[in-house]
PDB file of C-alpha atoms and ligand atoms in Angstrom:
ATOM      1  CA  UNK K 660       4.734   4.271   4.199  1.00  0.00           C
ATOM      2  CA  UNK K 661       2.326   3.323   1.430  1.00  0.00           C
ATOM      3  CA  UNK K 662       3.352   1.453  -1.497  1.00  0.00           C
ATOM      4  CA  UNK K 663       1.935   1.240  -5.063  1.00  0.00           C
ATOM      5  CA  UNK K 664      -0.482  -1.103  -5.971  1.00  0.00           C
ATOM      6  CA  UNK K 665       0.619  -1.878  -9.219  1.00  0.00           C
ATOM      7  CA  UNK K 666       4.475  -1.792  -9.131  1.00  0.00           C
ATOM      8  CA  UNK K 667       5.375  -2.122  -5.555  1.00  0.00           C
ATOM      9  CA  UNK K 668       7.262   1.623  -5.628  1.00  0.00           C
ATOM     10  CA  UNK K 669       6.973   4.098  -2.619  1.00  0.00           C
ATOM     11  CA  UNK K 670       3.924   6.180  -3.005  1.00  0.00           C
ATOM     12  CA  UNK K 671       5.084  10.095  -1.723  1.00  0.00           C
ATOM     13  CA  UNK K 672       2.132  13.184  -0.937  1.00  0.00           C
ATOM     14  CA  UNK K 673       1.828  15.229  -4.181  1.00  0.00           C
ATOM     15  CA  UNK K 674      -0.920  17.019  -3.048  1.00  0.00           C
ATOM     16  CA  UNK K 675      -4.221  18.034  -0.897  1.00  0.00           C
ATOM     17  CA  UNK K 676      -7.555  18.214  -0.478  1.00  0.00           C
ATOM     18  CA  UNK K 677     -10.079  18.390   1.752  1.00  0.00           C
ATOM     19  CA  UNK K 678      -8.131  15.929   4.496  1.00  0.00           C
ATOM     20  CA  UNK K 679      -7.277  13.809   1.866  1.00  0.00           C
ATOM     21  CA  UNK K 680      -3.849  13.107   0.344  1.00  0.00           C
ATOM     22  CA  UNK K 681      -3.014  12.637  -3.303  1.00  0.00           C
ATOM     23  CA  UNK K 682       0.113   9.987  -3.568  1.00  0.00           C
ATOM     24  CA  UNK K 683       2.062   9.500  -6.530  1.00  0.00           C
ATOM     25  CA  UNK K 684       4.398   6.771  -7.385  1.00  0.00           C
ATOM     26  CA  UNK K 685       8.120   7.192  -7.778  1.00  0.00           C
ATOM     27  CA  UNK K 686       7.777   4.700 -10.065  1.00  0.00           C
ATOM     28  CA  UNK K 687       5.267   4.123 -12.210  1.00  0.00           C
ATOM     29  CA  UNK K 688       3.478   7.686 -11.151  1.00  0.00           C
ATOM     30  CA  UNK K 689       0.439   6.217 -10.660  1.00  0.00           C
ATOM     31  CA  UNK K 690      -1.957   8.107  -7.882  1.00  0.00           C
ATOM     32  CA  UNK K 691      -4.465   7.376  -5.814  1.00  0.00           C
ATOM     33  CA  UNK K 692      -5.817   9.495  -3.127  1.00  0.00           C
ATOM     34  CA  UNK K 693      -5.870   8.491   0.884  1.00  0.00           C
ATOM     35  CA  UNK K 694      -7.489  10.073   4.276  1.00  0.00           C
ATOM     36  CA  UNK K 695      -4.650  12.166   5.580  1.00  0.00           C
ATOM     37  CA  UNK K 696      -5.417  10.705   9.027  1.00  0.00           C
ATOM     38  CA  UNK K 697      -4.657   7.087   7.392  1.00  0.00           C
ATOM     39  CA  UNK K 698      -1.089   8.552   5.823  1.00  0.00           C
ATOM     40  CA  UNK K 699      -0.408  10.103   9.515  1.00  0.00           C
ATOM     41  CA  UNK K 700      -1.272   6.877  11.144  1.00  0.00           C
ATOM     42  CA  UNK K 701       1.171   4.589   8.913  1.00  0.00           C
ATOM     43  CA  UNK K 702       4.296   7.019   9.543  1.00  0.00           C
ATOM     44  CA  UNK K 703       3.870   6.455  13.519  1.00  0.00           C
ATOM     45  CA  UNK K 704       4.134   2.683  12.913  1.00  0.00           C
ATOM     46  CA  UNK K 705       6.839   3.152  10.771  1.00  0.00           C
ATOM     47  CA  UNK K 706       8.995   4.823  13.406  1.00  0.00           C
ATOM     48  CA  UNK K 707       7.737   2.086  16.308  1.00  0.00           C
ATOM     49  CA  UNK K 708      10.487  -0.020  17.292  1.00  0.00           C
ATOM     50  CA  UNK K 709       9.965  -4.052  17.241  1.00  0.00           C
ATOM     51  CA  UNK K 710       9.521  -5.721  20.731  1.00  0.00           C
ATOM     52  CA  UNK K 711      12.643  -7.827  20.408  1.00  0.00           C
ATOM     53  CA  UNK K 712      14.574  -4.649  19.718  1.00  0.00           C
ATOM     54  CA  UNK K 713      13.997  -3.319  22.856  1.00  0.00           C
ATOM     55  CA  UNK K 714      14.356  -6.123  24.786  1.00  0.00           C
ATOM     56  CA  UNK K 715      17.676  -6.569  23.372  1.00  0.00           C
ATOM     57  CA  UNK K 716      18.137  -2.466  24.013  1.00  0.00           C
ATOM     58  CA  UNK K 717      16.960  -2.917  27.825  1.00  0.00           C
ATOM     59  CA  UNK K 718      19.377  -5.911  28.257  1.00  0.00           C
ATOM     60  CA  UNK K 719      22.415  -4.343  26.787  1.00  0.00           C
ATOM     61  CA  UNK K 720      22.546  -1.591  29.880  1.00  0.00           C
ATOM     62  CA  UNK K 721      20.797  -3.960  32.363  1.00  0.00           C
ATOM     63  CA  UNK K 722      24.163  -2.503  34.634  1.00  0.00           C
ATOM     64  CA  UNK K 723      22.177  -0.669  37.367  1.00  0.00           C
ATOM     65  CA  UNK K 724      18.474   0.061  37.100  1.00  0.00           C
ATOM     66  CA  UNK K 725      18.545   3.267  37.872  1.00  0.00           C
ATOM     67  CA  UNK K 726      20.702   4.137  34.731  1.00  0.00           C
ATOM     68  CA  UNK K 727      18.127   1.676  32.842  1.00  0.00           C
ATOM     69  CA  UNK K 728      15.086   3.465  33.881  1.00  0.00           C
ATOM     70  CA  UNK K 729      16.763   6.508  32.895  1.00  0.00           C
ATOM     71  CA  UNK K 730      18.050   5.470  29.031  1.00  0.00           C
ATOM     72  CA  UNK K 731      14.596   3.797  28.341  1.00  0.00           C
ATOM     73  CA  UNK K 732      12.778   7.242  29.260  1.00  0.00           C
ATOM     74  CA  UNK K 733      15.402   9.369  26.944  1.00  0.00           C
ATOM     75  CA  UNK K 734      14.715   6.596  24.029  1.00  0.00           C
ATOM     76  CA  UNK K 735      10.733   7.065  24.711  1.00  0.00           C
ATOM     77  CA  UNK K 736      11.311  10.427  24.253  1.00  0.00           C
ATOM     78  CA  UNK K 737      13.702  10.864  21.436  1.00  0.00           C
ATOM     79  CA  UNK K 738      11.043   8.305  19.657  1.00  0.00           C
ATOM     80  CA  UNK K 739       8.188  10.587  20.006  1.00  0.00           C
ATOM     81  CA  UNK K 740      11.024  13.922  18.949  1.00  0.00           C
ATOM     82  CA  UNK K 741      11.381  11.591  15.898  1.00  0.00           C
ATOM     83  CA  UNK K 742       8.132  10.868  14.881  1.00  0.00           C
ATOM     84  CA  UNK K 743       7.599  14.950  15.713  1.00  0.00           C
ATOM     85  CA  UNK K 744       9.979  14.976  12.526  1.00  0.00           C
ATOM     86  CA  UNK K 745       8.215  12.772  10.220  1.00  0.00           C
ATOM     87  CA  UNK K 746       4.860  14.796  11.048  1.00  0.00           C
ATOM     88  CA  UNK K 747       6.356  17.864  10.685  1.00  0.00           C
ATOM     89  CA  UNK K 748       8.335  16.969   7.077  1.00  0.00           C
ATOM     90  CA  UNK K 749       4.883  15.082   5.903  1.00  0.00           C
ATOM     91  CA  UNK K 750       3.155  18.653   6.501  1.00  0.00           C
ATOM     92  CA  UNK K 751       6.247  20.673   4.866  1.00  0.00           C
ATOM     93  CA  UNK K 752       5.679  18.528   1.537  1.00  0.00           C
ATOM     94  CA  UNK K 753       2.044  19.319   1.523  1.00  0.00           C
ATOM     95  CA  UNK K 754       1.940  22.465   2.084  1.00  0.00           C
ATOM     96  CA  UNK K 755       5.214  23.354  -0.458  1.00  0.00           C
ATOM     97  CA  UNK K 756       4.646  20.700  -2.839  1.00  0.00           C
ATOM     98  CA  UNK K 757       3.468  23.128  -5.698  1.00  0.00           C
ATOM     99  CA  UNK K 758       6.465  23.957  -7.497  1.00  0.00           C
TER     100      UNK K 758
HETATM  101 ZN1  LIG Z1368       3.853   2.305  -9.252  1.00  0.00          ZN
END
């Protein structure tokens, strides 16, 4: 997620060029333009979980490792189905954000 500089509001892709990404403000509408490799980078950290998180996550079905092993792997993987998401809508609002 990037934030504006100036009024601390949520910066969303308007637009494209060349791998870059325009942002606007919700705000304020100020823009300033961003390496779409930078923009891809920050929505993977956003959907990262904290360490304590999943400590707290491993501990809570500690019953049986086996089961453990089992709910950490389907967690790994509906992370990476959810980031999958946040790729795929990123790309959606580039590519049909010329109304
Ligand atoms: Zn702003």
């Amino acid at each position: 997620m990037q934030f504006c500089p100036k009024c601390g509001g949520i910066m969303m892709p308007a637009g494209r060029s060349d791998g870059k990404i325009m942002l606007k403000c919700t705000r304020c509408g100020h823009e300033m333009v961003v390496e779409a490799a930078a923009v891809s980078r920050d929505f993977v950290i956003e959907t990262r979980v904290p360490q304590e998180e999943r400590v707290i996550t491993t501990s809570r079905v500690s019953s049986g490792g086996r089961r453990r092993a089992r709910d950490l792997e389907e967690w790994e993987q509906e992370r990476e189905e959810y980031r999958e998401i946040l790729l795929e809508q990123l790309q959606q609002e580039l590519e049909g954000g010329e109304e």
